[in-house]
C-alpha cells in the first residue's frame, strides 16, 4: 500500500504541505473529496511532547492555469480541519489492526476551469492512503420512452428541470421532463413519448409490429394480432387489410374483424287491419359478422295484374319509419282500401354500401280491406310536479266520426312489459297523479270515435321533478342569501363594546387591515386572550360587507377545531372581528420552525383535529375551498383549528392563488382538486383532496407541495397520474391515506368522517405507524402488516381483475394481448370497448383501478412498472 506519510511528532512547529496536481472541474458545480487516512494516537507515543497533533487541514485553490508550480499558503482557501474517528496505538500496529478513516468534504460554487487540493500537517503522525475527487450527476436514463442525457447536478439543493428526447420510432405525447436532484437522482417524471403507429414499446424502445400484427394509433399500447378476415404481410403495419369480399366501415375500430353485408331478412308475415298492415320478419341468417343490422322497406302497388306494379309514392305512413329500421316490425297506415301491395324487405349493415354486389331482399304480397276510422293524436304541452304530470292535446285533424273519448296509456320508461296504465277522458287534457318523483314516464294518446279506435299518437317522455330534500338539522347559511348582509352579521355575531377590548400588539397582516393580539374582558366573564382583525380606514361599503362576511360565516360554527368567533365591533370605528387567540400562529410556519421536533403520534393528532373540524364543516354543507396549512391556526396546546372563512378570500387574499386560464378567478393550484381547477367543481370531496395536501405538508414539516415545480407542470403531472411521494419518515398508512384523498374520481375519495375514524384507529394502535412508506416500498412484506394496504399483493392481470370483481373479463384481456400488469396502464375507454368491455359501469370501474395502478407504479421505485 503506497501512502504519503509524515510523523514528525517529536519536533515542534511543523508545517508540512502536500499538494495535488491540477484537477479539471469538468463542468461540475459541487465537488466531493473522499479522504482515506490513518492517524496515530498521540497518547500512545511515549515521551511525545504536547505539540503532537491528531488533526490535519485540507485546502483548495481555484485556477484556470493547469501548470502552477507555486501557490502561496495564504492563497489557499481552507476546506476543513480533519480529525480521525479512529486513531491507533502501537499495540494496534503490532496486531496488524490498521484503523482506516474515511472522511468526505465538499466544496460548492466552483467557477474556474480547475483547482488544486492541498493537505497541511502541523505535527501529526499521519498516513494519507487515498484521495478520491468526484462530482454527482443524474445518469443518462430512459423514462417513459424519453431519453434523458447525463446531467451534472447543481451546487445548491434545487431540482433542475431536464427535457427528454423521444427514442426512435416514438413521438411526444406530452413534453417529457424530469428533475435532476442535487444528489444525482431523477425525480418527478412528467410527460411521455409513445410509440408511433406500427411500433410497440419493449424494453424502453419502440419495436416494429411483426407481420400478422398491427398498431393503429400511437395511443395504443401494444401491437395486436390482425383481427379475423384481415392480414398484414409487412412489419410495422398500422392496420390490417381485409380479405376479398370482406370490408371495414369507416367508423369500425381497427381491432374489429372485417365483415360483409347480411343476407336477406327471413319469414316475412303480415297482419292486415282494414287499411293498415303490420309487417314482421326474422333477422337474416347471416348478419355478416356485425350487429348494426337495419332494414329498409320498399313498397309497390299492383292494380289488377300483379306484374304491372308501380312505386307506392309518399302517401303511406310507416311507423316508426320506412328506412333504417332497427326492429323487425313495422306498421304501415294510410293504404288504399282493397288494393294489392308488394313489400320488399332488405337487410343492411355498416358495410353494405362498400360491397359492389346487389343487396339481397325478400318480398311479401298483401291486400287491404275497408277504410280506417280515427287518425293519430298529437300531444302538446306538459306541466310537472314531483308526483303528477298534466298533459294536453289537440284532436285528430280528420276524425272519421264523432270523438267519444280519449285514451291515455302510460308506463315507466323501460318498464312497458311489466306494467302500463290506461286512463280515459272526454276532455283534451288530463292530470296523471300518483307518479314516482324523478322518474321518466312514456305517454301516448288515442281517440275513440263512433267508428272505433284511432291509432296511438307518438310517444312522449316526461320526467317528474326530484323529491325536495329536507334540510339537515343544521346547515350553513350563506351570507349572500340575506338581502341585507348586515342582518346576517346581527344574526350570527355578537356585538362587543369596544371598551371591553385591549389591543396589545400587531401579529400579522390580513387582507383588510392589521391583525393584533389583545385581551377581551366581558362583564361577568374572565379575561381571555383574543385576536383582533380590524378594517382599515377608507373602506368601501362592499369591503365592509366582505370583511364582516367572515364573521357571519364563522359565527355559525361551534366546534373545537374551528376558530371561534367571540364577536364583532360594528357600532364604532374601526370595525373589528374578535376571535380566540391562537398562540402558535399558522400551521405552516409553525412546522417549519420546529422541523423534526414532533413524534408521529403528535403529528397524527394535529391531522385528526383538522379532519374533525373539516368533518364538522362538511356536515354543515360548508365547502372551504382554500384548505391549506397556512389557513390552519395552532394554539398553545398544539390544537389545530381551521380558519379563513371570508367570502372573497380565495379570490383575493391568498398569495398562493394563481389565475386559472379557462374560467378566470384565482385558485391555489397546488392544494386544489383537478375537477375544481378544471371546471370549478368545488365540493367536500375537493376539500378532501386539499386535506391530503395538508397531510403532506404536516408530515414534511411545512415543505412546499410539489417543490418549485410550476403550477402548469403540477396540473399536467396530476393529470398524468403523478402524486406526491411520501415525505421522509412518513408512515405508509398515512401516505396511503393521502393517495386516497388524491383519487382522480372524487367519489372514490374518503369522506372526512372516514378520515377521522382512520386517524383515531391509528392513534389507538400506534404500531400501525411503524412501517414507513419509504422502506415498505410496496415490497410484499407489507402483506403481513394488517395496517398497510395490500395493493402489493397484485402482480398479474388476472389477480388485478379478480381484485376489482371484474374477473369475467380475464379472457378478453388475455386474448387482446394484455398479458402483464404493465401493459394495462395505457388502456383507455375505447380500448375497453374494443376488447369487449362495453358496459359503461364496468369501464369506469376498470379505468378507476388503472388510475390506482398508476399511483402504485409511481411509488414502486425500482420495479418494472413504468408509467
Ligand atoms: P388572516 O387575514 O386570517 O389570514 O390573518 C393574517 C395572519 O394573522 C395569519 O396568518 C396569522 O398569522 C394571524 N392570525 C389571524 N388570526 C389569528 C388568531 N386567531 N390567532 C393568532 N394569529 C392569528
CSV table of C-alpha atoms and ligand atoms in Angstrom, one decimal, residues 507-513 515-517 530-533 550 563-564 579-586 588-589 630-631 633-634 643-645 653, ligand 1:
chain,number,residue,atom,x,y,z
A,507,UNK,CA,-49.2,39.9,14.9
A,508,UNK,CA,-50.0,39.8,11.2
A,509,UNK,CA,-51.4,41.4,8.2
A,510,UNK,CA,-54.8,40.4,6.8
A,511,UNK,CA,-56.5,41.4,3.6
A,512,UNK,CA,-58.5,44.2,5.1
A,513,UNK,CA,-56.0,45.5,7.7
A,515,UNK,CA,-54.3,41.5,12.8
A,516,UNK,CA,-53.5,42.2,16.5
A,517,UNK,CA,-53.4,40.2,19.7
A,530,UNK,CA,-58.1,37.3,21.6
A,531,UNK,CA,-57.0,38.0,18.1
A,532,UNK,CA,-58.4,41.3,16.7
A,533,UNK,CA,-58.8,41.9,13.0
A,550,UNK,CA,-66.1,36.2,7.6
A,563,UNK,CA,-61.6,29.0,15.1
A,564,UNK,CA,-64.2,30.5,17.5
A,579,UNK,CA,-61.7,35.6,17.6
A,580,UNK,CA,-60.0,33.3,20.1
A,581,UNK,CA,-56.2,33.8,20.1
A,582,UNK,CA,-54.0,31.0,18.6
A,583,UNK,CA,-50.6,31.4,20.3
A,584,UNK,CA,-48.6,29.4,17.7
A,585,UNK,CA,-50.0,31.2,14.6
A,586,UNK,CA,-50.4,29.5,11.3
A,588,UNK,CA,-47.2,26.0,8.0
A,589,UNK,CA,-44.7,28.4,9.6
A,630,UNK,CA,-51.3,28.3,6.0
A,631,UNK,CA,-55.0,28.6,6.9
A,633,UNK,CA,-54.0,28.1,13.3
A,634,UNK,CA,-52.3,26.4,16.2
A,643,UNK,CA,-59.7,29.3,9.9
A,644,UNK,CA,-60.0,31.7,7.0
A,645,UNK,CA,-63.7,31.9,6.1
A,653,UNK,CA,-56.5,37.1,-0.1
B,1,LIG,P1,-55.8,36.2,8.1
B,1,LIG,O1,-56.2,37.5,7.5
B,1,LIG,O2,-56.9,35.5,8.8
B,1,LIG,O3,-55.1,35.3,7.1
B,1,LIG,O4,-54.7,36.5,9.2
B,1,LIG,C1,-53.4,37.0,8.9
B,1,LIG,C2,-52.4,36.4,9.9
B,1,LIG,O5,-52.7,36.8,11.2
B,1,LIG,C3,-52.4,34.9,10.0
B,1,LIG,O6,-51.6,34.3,9.0
B,1,LIG,C4,-52.0,34.6,11.4
B,1,LIG,O7,-50.6,34.6,11.4
B,1,LIG,C5,-52.5,35.8,12.1
B,1,LIG,N1,-53.8,35.4,12.8
B,1,LIG,C6,-55.0,35.5,12.3
B,1,LIG,N2,-55.9,35.1,13.2
B,1,LIG,C7,-55.2,34.7,14.3
B,1,LIG,C8,-55.6,34.2,15.6
B,1,LIG,N3,-56.9,33.9,15.9
B,1,LIG,N4,-54.6,33.9,16.5
B,1,LIG,C9,-53.4,34.1,16.2
B,1,LIG,N5,-52.9,34.6,15.0
B,1,LIG,C10,-53.9,34.9,14.1
